[in-house]
Short mmCIF file of C-alpha atoms and ligand atoms in Angstrom, two decimals:
data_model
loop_
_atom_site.label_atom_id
_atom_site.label_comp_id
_atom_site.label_asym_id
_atom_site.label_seq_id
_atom_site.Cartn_x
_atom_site.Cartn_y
_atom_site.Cartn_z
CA UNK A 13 0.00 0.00 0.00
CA UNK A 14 1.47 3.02 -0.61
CA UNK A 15 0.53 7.09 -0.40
CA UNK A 16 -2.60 8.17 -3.07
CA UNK A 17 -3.01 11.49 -3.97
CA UNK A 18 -6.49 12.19 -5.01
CA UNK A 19 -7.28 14.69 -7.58
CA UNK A 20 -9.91 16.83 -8.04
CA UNK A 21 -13.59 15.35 -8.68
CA UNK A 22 -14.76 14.48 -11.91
CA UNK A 23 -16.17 17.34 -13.83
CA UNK A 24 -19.25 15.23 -14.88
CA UNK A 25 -20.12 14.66 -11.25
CA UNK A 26 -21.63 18.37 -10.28
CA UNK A 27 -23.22 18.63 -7.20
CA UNK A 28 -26.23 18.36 -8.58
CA UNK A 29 -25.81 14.94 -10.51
CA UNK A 30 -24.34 13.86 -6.55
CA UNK A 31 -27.54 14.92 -4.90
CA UNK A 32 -29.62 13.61 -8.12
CA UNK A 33 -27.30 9.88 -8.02
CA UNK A 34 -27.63 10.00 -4.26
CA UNK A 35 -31.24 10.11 -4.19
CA UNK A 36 -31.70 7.74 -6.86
CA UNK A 37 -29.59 5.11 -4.37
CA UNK A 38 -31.52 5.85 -1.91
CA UNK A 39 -35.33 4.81 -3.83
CA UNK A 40 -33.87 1.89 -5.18
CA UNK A 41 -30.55 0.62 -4.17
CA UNK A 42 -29.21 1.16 -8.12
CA UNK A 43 -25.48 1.05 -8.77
CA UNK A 44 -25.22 4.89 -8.76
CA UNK A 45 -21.54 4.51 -8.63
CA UNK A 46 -20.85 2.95 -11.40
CA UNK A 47 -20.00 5.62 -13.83
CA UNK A 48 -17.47 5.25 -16.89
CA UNK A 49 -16.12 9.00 -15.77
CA UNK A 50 -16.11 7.87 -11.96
CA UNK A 51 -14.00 4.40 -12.59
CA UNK A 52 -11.98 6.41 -15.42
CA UNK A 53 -10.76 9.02 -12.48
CA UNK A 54 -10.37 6.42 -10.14
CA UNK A 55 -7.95 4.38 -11.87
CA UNK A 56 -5.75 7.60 -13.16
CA UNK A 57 -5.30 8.22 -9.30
CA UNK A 58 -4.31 4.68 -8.83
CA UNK A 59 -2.04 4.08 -11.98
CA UNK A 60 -4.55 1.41 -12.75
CA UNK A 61 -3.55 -0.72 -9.21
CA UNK A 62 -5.85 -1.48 -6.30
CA UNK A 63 -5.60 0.93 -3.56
CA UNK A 64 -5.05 -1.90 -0.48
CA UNK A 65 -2.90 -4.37 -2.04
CA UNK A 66 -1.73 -2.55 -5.26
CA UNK A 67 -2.56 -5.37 -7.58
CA UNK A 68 -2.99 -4.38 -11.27
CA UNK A 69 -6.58 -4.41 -12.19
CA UNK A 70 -7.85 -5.22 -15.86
CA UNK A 71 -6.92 -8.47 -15.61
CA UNK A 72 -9.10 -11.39 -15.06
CA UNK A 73 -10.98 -11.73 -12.22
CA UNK A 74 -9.22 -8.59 -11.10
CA UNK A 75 -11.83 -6.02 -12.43
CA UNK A 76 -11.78 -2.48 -11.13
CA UNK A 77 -14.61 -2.40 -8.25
CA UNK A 78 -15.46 1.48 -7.03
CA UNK A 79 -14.64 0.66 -3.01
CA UNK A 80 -16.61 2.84 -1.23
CA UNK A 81 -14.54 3.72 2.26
CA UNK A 82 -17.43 4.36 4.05
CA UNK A 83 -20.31 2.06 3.65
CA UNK A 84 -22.86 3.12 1.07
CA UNK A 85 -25.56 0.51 3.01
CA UNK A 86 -24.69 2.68 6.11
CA UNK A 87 -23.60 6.02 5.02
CA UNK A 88 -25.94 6.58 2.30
CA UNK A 89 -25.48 10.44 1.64
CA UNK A 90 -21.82 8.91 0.55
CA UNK A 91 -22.72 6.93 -2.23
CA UNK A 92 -21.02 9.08 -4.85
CA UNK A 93 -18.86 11.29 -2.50
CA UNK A 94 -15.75 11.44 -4.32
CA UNK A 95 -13.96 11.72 -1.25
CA UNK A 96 -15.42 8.44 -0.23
CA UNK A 97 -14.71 6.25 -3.39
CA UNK A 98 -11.50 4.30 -3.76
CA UNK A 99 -10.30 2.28 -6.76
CA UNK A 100 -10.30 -1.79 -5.59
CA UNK A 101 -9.66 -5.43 -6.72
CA UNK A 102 -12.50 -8.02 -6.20
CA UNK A 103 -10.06 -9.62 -3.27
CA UNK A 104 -9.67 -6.69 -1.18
CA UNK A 105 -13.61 -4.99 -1.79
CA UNK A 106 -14.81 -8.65 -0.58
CA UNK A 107 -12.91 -8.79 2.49
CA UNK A 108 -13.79 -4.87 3.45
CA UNK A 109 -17.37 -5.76 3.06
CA UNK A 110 -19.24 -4.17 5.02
CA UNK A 111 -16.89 -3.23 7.96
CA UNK A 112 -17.63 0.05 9.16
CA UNK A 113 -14.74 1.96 8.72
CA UNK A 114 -15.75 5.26 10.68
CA UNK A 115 -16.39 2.74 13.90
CA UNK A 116 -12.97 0.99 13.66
CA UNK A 117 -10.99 2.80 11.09
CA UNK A 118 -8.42 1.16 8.77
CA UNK A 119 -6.04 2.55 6.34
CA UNK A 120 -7.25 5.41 3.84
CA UNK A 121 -4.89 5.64 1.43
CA UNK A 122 -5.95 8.68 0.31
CA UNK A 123 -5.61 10.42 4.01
CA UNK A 124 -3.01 8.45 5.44
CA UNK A 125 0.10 7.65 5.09
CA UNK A 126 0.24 4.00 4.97
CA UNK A 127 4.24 3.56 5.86
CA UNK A 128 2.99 4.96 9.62
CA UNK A 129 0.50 1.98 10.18
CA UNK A 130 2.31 -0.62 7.87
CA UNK A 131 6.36 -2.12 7.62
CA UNK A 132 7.17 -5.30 5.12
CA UNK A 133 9.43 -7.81 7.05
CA UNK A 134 12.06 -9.27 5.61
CA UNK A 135 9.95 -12.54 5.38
CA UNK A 136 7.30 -10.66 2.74
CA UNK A 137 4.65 -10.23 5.35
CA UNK A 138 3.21 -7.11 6.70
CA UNK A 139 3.67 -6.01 10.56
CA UNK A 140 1.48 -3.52 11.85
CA UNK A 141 3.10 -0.08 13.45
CA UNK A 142 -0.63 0.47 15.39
CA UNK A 143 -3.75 -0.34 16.05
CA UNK A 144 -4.94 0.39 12.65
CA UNK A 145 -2.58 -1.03 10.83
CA UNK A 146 -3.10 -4.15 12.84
CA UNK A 147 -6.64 -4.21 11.84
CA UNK A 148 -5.98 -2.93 8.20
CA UNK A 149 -3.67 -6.52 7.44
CA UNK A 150 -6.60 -8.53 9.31
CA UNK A 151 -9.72 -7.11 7.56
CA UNK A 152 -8.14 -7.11 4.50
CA UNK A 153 -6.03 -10.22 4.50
CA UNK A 154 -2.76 -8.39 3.41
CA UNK A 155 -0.67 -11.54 4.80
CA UNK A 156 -2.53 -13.69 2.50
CA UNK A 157 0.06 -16.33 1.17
CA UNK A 158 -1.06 -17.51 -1.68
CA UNK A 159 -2.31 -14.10 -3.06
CA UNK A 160 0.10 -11.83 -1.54
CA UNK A 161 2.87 -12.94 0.44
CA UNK A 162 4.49 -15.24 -2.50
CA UNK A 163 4.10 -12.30 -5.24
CA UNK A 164 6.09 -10.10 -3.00
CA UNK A 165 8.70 -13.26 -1.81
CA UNK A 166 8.65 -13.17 -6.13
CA UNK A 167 9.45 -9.74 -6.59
CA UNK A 168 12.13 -9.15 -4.64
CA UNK A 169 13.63 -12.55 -5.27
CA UNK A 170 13.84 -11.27 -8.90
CA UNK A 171 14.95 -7.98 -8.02
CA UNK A 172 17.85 -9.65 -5.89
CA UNK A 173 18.86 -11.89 -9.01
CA UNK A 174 18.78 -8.74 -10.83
CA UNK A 175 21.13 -6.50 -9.02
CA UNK A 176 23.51 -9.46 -7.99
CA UNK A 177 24.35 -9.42 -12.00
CA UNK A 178 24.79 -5.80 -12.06
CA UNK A 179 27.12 -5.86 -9.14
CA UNK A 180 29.20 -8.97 -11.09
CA UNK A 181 29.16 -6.78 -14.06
CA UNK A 182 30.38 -3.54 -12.21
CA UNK A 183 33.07 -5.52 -10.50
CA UNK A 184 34.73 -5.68 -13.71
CA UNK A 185 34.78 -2.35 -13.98
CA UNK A 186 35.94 -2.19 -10.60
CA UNK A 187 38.98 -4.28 -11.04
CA UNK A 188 39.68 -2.93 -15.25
CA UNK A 189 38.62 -6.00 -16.51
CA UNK A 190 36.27 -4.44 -18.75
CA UNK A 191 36.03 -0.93 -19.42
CA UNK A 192 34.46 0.00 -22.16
CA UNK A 193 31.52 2.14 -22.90
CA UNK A 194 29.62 0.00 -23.54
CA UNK A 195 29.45 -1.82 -20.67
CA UNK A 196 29.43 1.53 -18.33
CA UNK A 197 26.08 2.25 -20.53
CA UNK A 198 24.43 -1.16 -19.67
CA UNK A 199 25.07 -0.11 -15.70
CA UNK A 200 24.19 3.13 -15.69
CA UNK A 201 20.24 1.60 -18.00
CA UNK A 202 20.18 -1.02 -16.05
CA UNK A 203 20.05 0.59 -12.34
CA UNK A 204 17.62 3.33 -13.92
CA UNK A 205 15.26 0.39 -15.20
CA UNK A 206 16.16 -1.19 -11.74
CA UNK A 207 15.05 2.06 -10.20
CA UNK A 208 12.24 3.05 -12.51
CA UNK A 209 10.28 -0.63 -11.90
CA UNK A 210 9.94 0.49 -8.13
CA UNK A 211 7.77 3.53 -8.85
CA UNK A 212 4.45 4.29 -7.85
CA UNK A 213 3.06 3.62 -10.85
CA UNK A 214 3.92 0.01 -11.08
CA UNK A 215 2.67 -2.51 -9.54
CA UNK A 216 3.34 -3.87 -5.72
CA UNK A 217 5.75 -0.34 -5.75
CA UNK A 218 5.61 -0.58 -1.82
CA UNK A 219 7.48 -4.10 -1.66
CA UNK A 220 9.41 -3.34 -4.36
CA UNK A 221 11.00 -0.26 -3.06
CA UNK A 222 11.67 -1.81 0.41
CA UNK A 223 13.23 -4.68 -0.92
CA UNK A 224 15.49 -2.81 -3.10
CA UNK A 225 16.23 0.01 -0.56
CA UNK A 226 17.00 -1.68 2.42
CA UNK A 227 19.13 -4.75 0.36
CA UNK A 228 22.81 -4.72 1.14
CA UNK A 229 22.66 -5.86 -2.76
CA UNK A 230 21.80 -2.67 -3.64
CA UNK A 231 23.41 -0.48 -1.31
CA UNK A 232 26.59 -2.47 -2.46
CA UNK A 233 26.45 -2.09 -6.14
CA UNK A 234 25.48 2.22 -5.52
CA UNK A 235 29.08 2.27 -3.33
CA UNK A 236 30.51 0.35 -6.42
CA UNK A 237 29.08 2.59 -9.23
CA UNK A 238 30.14 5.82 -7.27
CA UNK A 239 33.46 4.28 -6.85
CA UNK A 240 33.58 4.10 -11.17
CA UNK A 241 31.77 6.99 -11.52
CA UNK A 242 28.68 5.45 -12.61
CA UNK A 243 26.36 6.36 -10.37
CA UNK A 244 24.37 9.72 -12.11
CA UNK A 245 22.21 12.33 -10.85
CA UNK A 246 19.32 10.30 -12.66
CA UNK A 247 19.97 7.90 -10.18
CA UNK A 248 19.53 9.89 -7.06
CA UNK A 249 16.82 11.58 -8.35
CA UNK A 250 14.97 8.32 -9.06
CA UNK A 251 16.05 6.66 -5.63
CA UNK A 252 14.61 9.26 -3.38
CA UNK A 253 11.18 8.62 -5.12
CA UNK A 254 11.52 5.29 -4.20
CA UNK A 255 12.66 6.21 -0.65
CA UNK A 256 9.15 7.57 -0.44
CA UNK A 257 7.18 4.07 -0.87
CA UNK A 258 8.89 2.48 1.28
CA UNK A 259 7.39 0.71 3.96
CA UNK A 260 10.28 0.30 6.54
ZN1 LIG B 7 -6.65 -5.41 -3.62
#
């Protein structure tokens, strides 16, 4: 889970069309929410992930589902807040059900900063920081293994693989071995695509980022590309917006 920023409302959803939509959910329990312009702001916000467990949606059986944070059975005058509407995978919407989130509050994305309720251990699971944190990974299932925990044991088992060849290949810079442009070129791409994968616009970006920022893999193979001059400003740049995601 990482930090959402949520933009303005959709243009199409004046405050009349919300009082119009809401009332209409109110006489007859229609899907008021689910709006091509609603789902189409939602998942810009998002980059397309799910807000709790940043899965890619569009896929099958992961389908965008409008969350609402708030109940809409409950908190009916919410129905099409856009404040209250969050961007969610079939998984995560199902487990939320219909917990009522002003009573024991979990995780907003959107207002919180996740990285003060939530830290990934090294063994791919979540650990709370608090109280709602605690009752964010429950609700949700966040520690669930065979949806969650092995995609992120995946990821950064990849990512290791991956920047235990760059350090072999920057060794040989190291030591003059090989020298040439060519292979300082390869480095310097492949730690920005290293870098770049971890943004918050790709998918799991939370795990990712931890995994890769607090790796001695990674903090080895920086020293090493500083050492040979490798190490750009492209670099920095890119790893303090990972620094950012992190959940540590
Ligand atoms: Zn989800």
């Amino acid at each position: 889970m990482i930090k959402l920023d949520r933009p303005q409302k959709p243009i199409e959803l004046t405050h009349e069309v919300q009082v119009s939509l809401t009332n209409k959910f109110k006489e007859d329990g229609n899907s008021v929410w689910s709006k091509e312009y609603i789902k189409k702001s939602l998942i810009e916000m998002s980059s397309n992930k799910c807000a709790f467990c940043e899965t890619l949606l569009g896929e099958e059986s992961k389908y965008l589902e409008v969350e609402h944070f708030h109940h809409k059975d409950k908190y009916k005058d919410e129905v099409v807040d856009w404040d209250n509407l969050l961007p969610s995978c079939r998984r995560c919407n199902g487990k939320k059900g219909t917990h009522d989130t002003k009573l024991e509050p979990i995780i907003n994305p959107c207002t919180s900063e996740p990285k003060n309720h939530l830290k990934l251990l090294m063994n791919y699971r979540f650990k709370h920081k608090d109280d709602i944190g605690n009752l964010s990974i429950i609700l949700l299932n966040l520690n669930d293994q065979d949806r969650l925990v092995k995609k992120r044991f995946e990821i950064g088992n990849a990512l290791l693989d991956k920047l235990l060849e760059y350090i072999e290949l920057t060794d040989d810079v190291v030591s003059g071995v090989q020298t040439s442009t060519k292979r300082k070129s390869k480095i310097k791409n492949g730690m920005e695509a290293i870098l770049r994968n971890g943004l918050k616009d790709k998918e799991y970006s939370a795990t990712y980022s931890t995994v890769l920022i607090q790796s001695e893999e990674f903090n080895e193979l920086k020293k090493k590309m500083i050492l040979t001059d490798l190490w750009t400003l492209e670099h920095t740049d890119l790893e303090s917006q990972i620094k950012n995601l992190t959940l540590c």
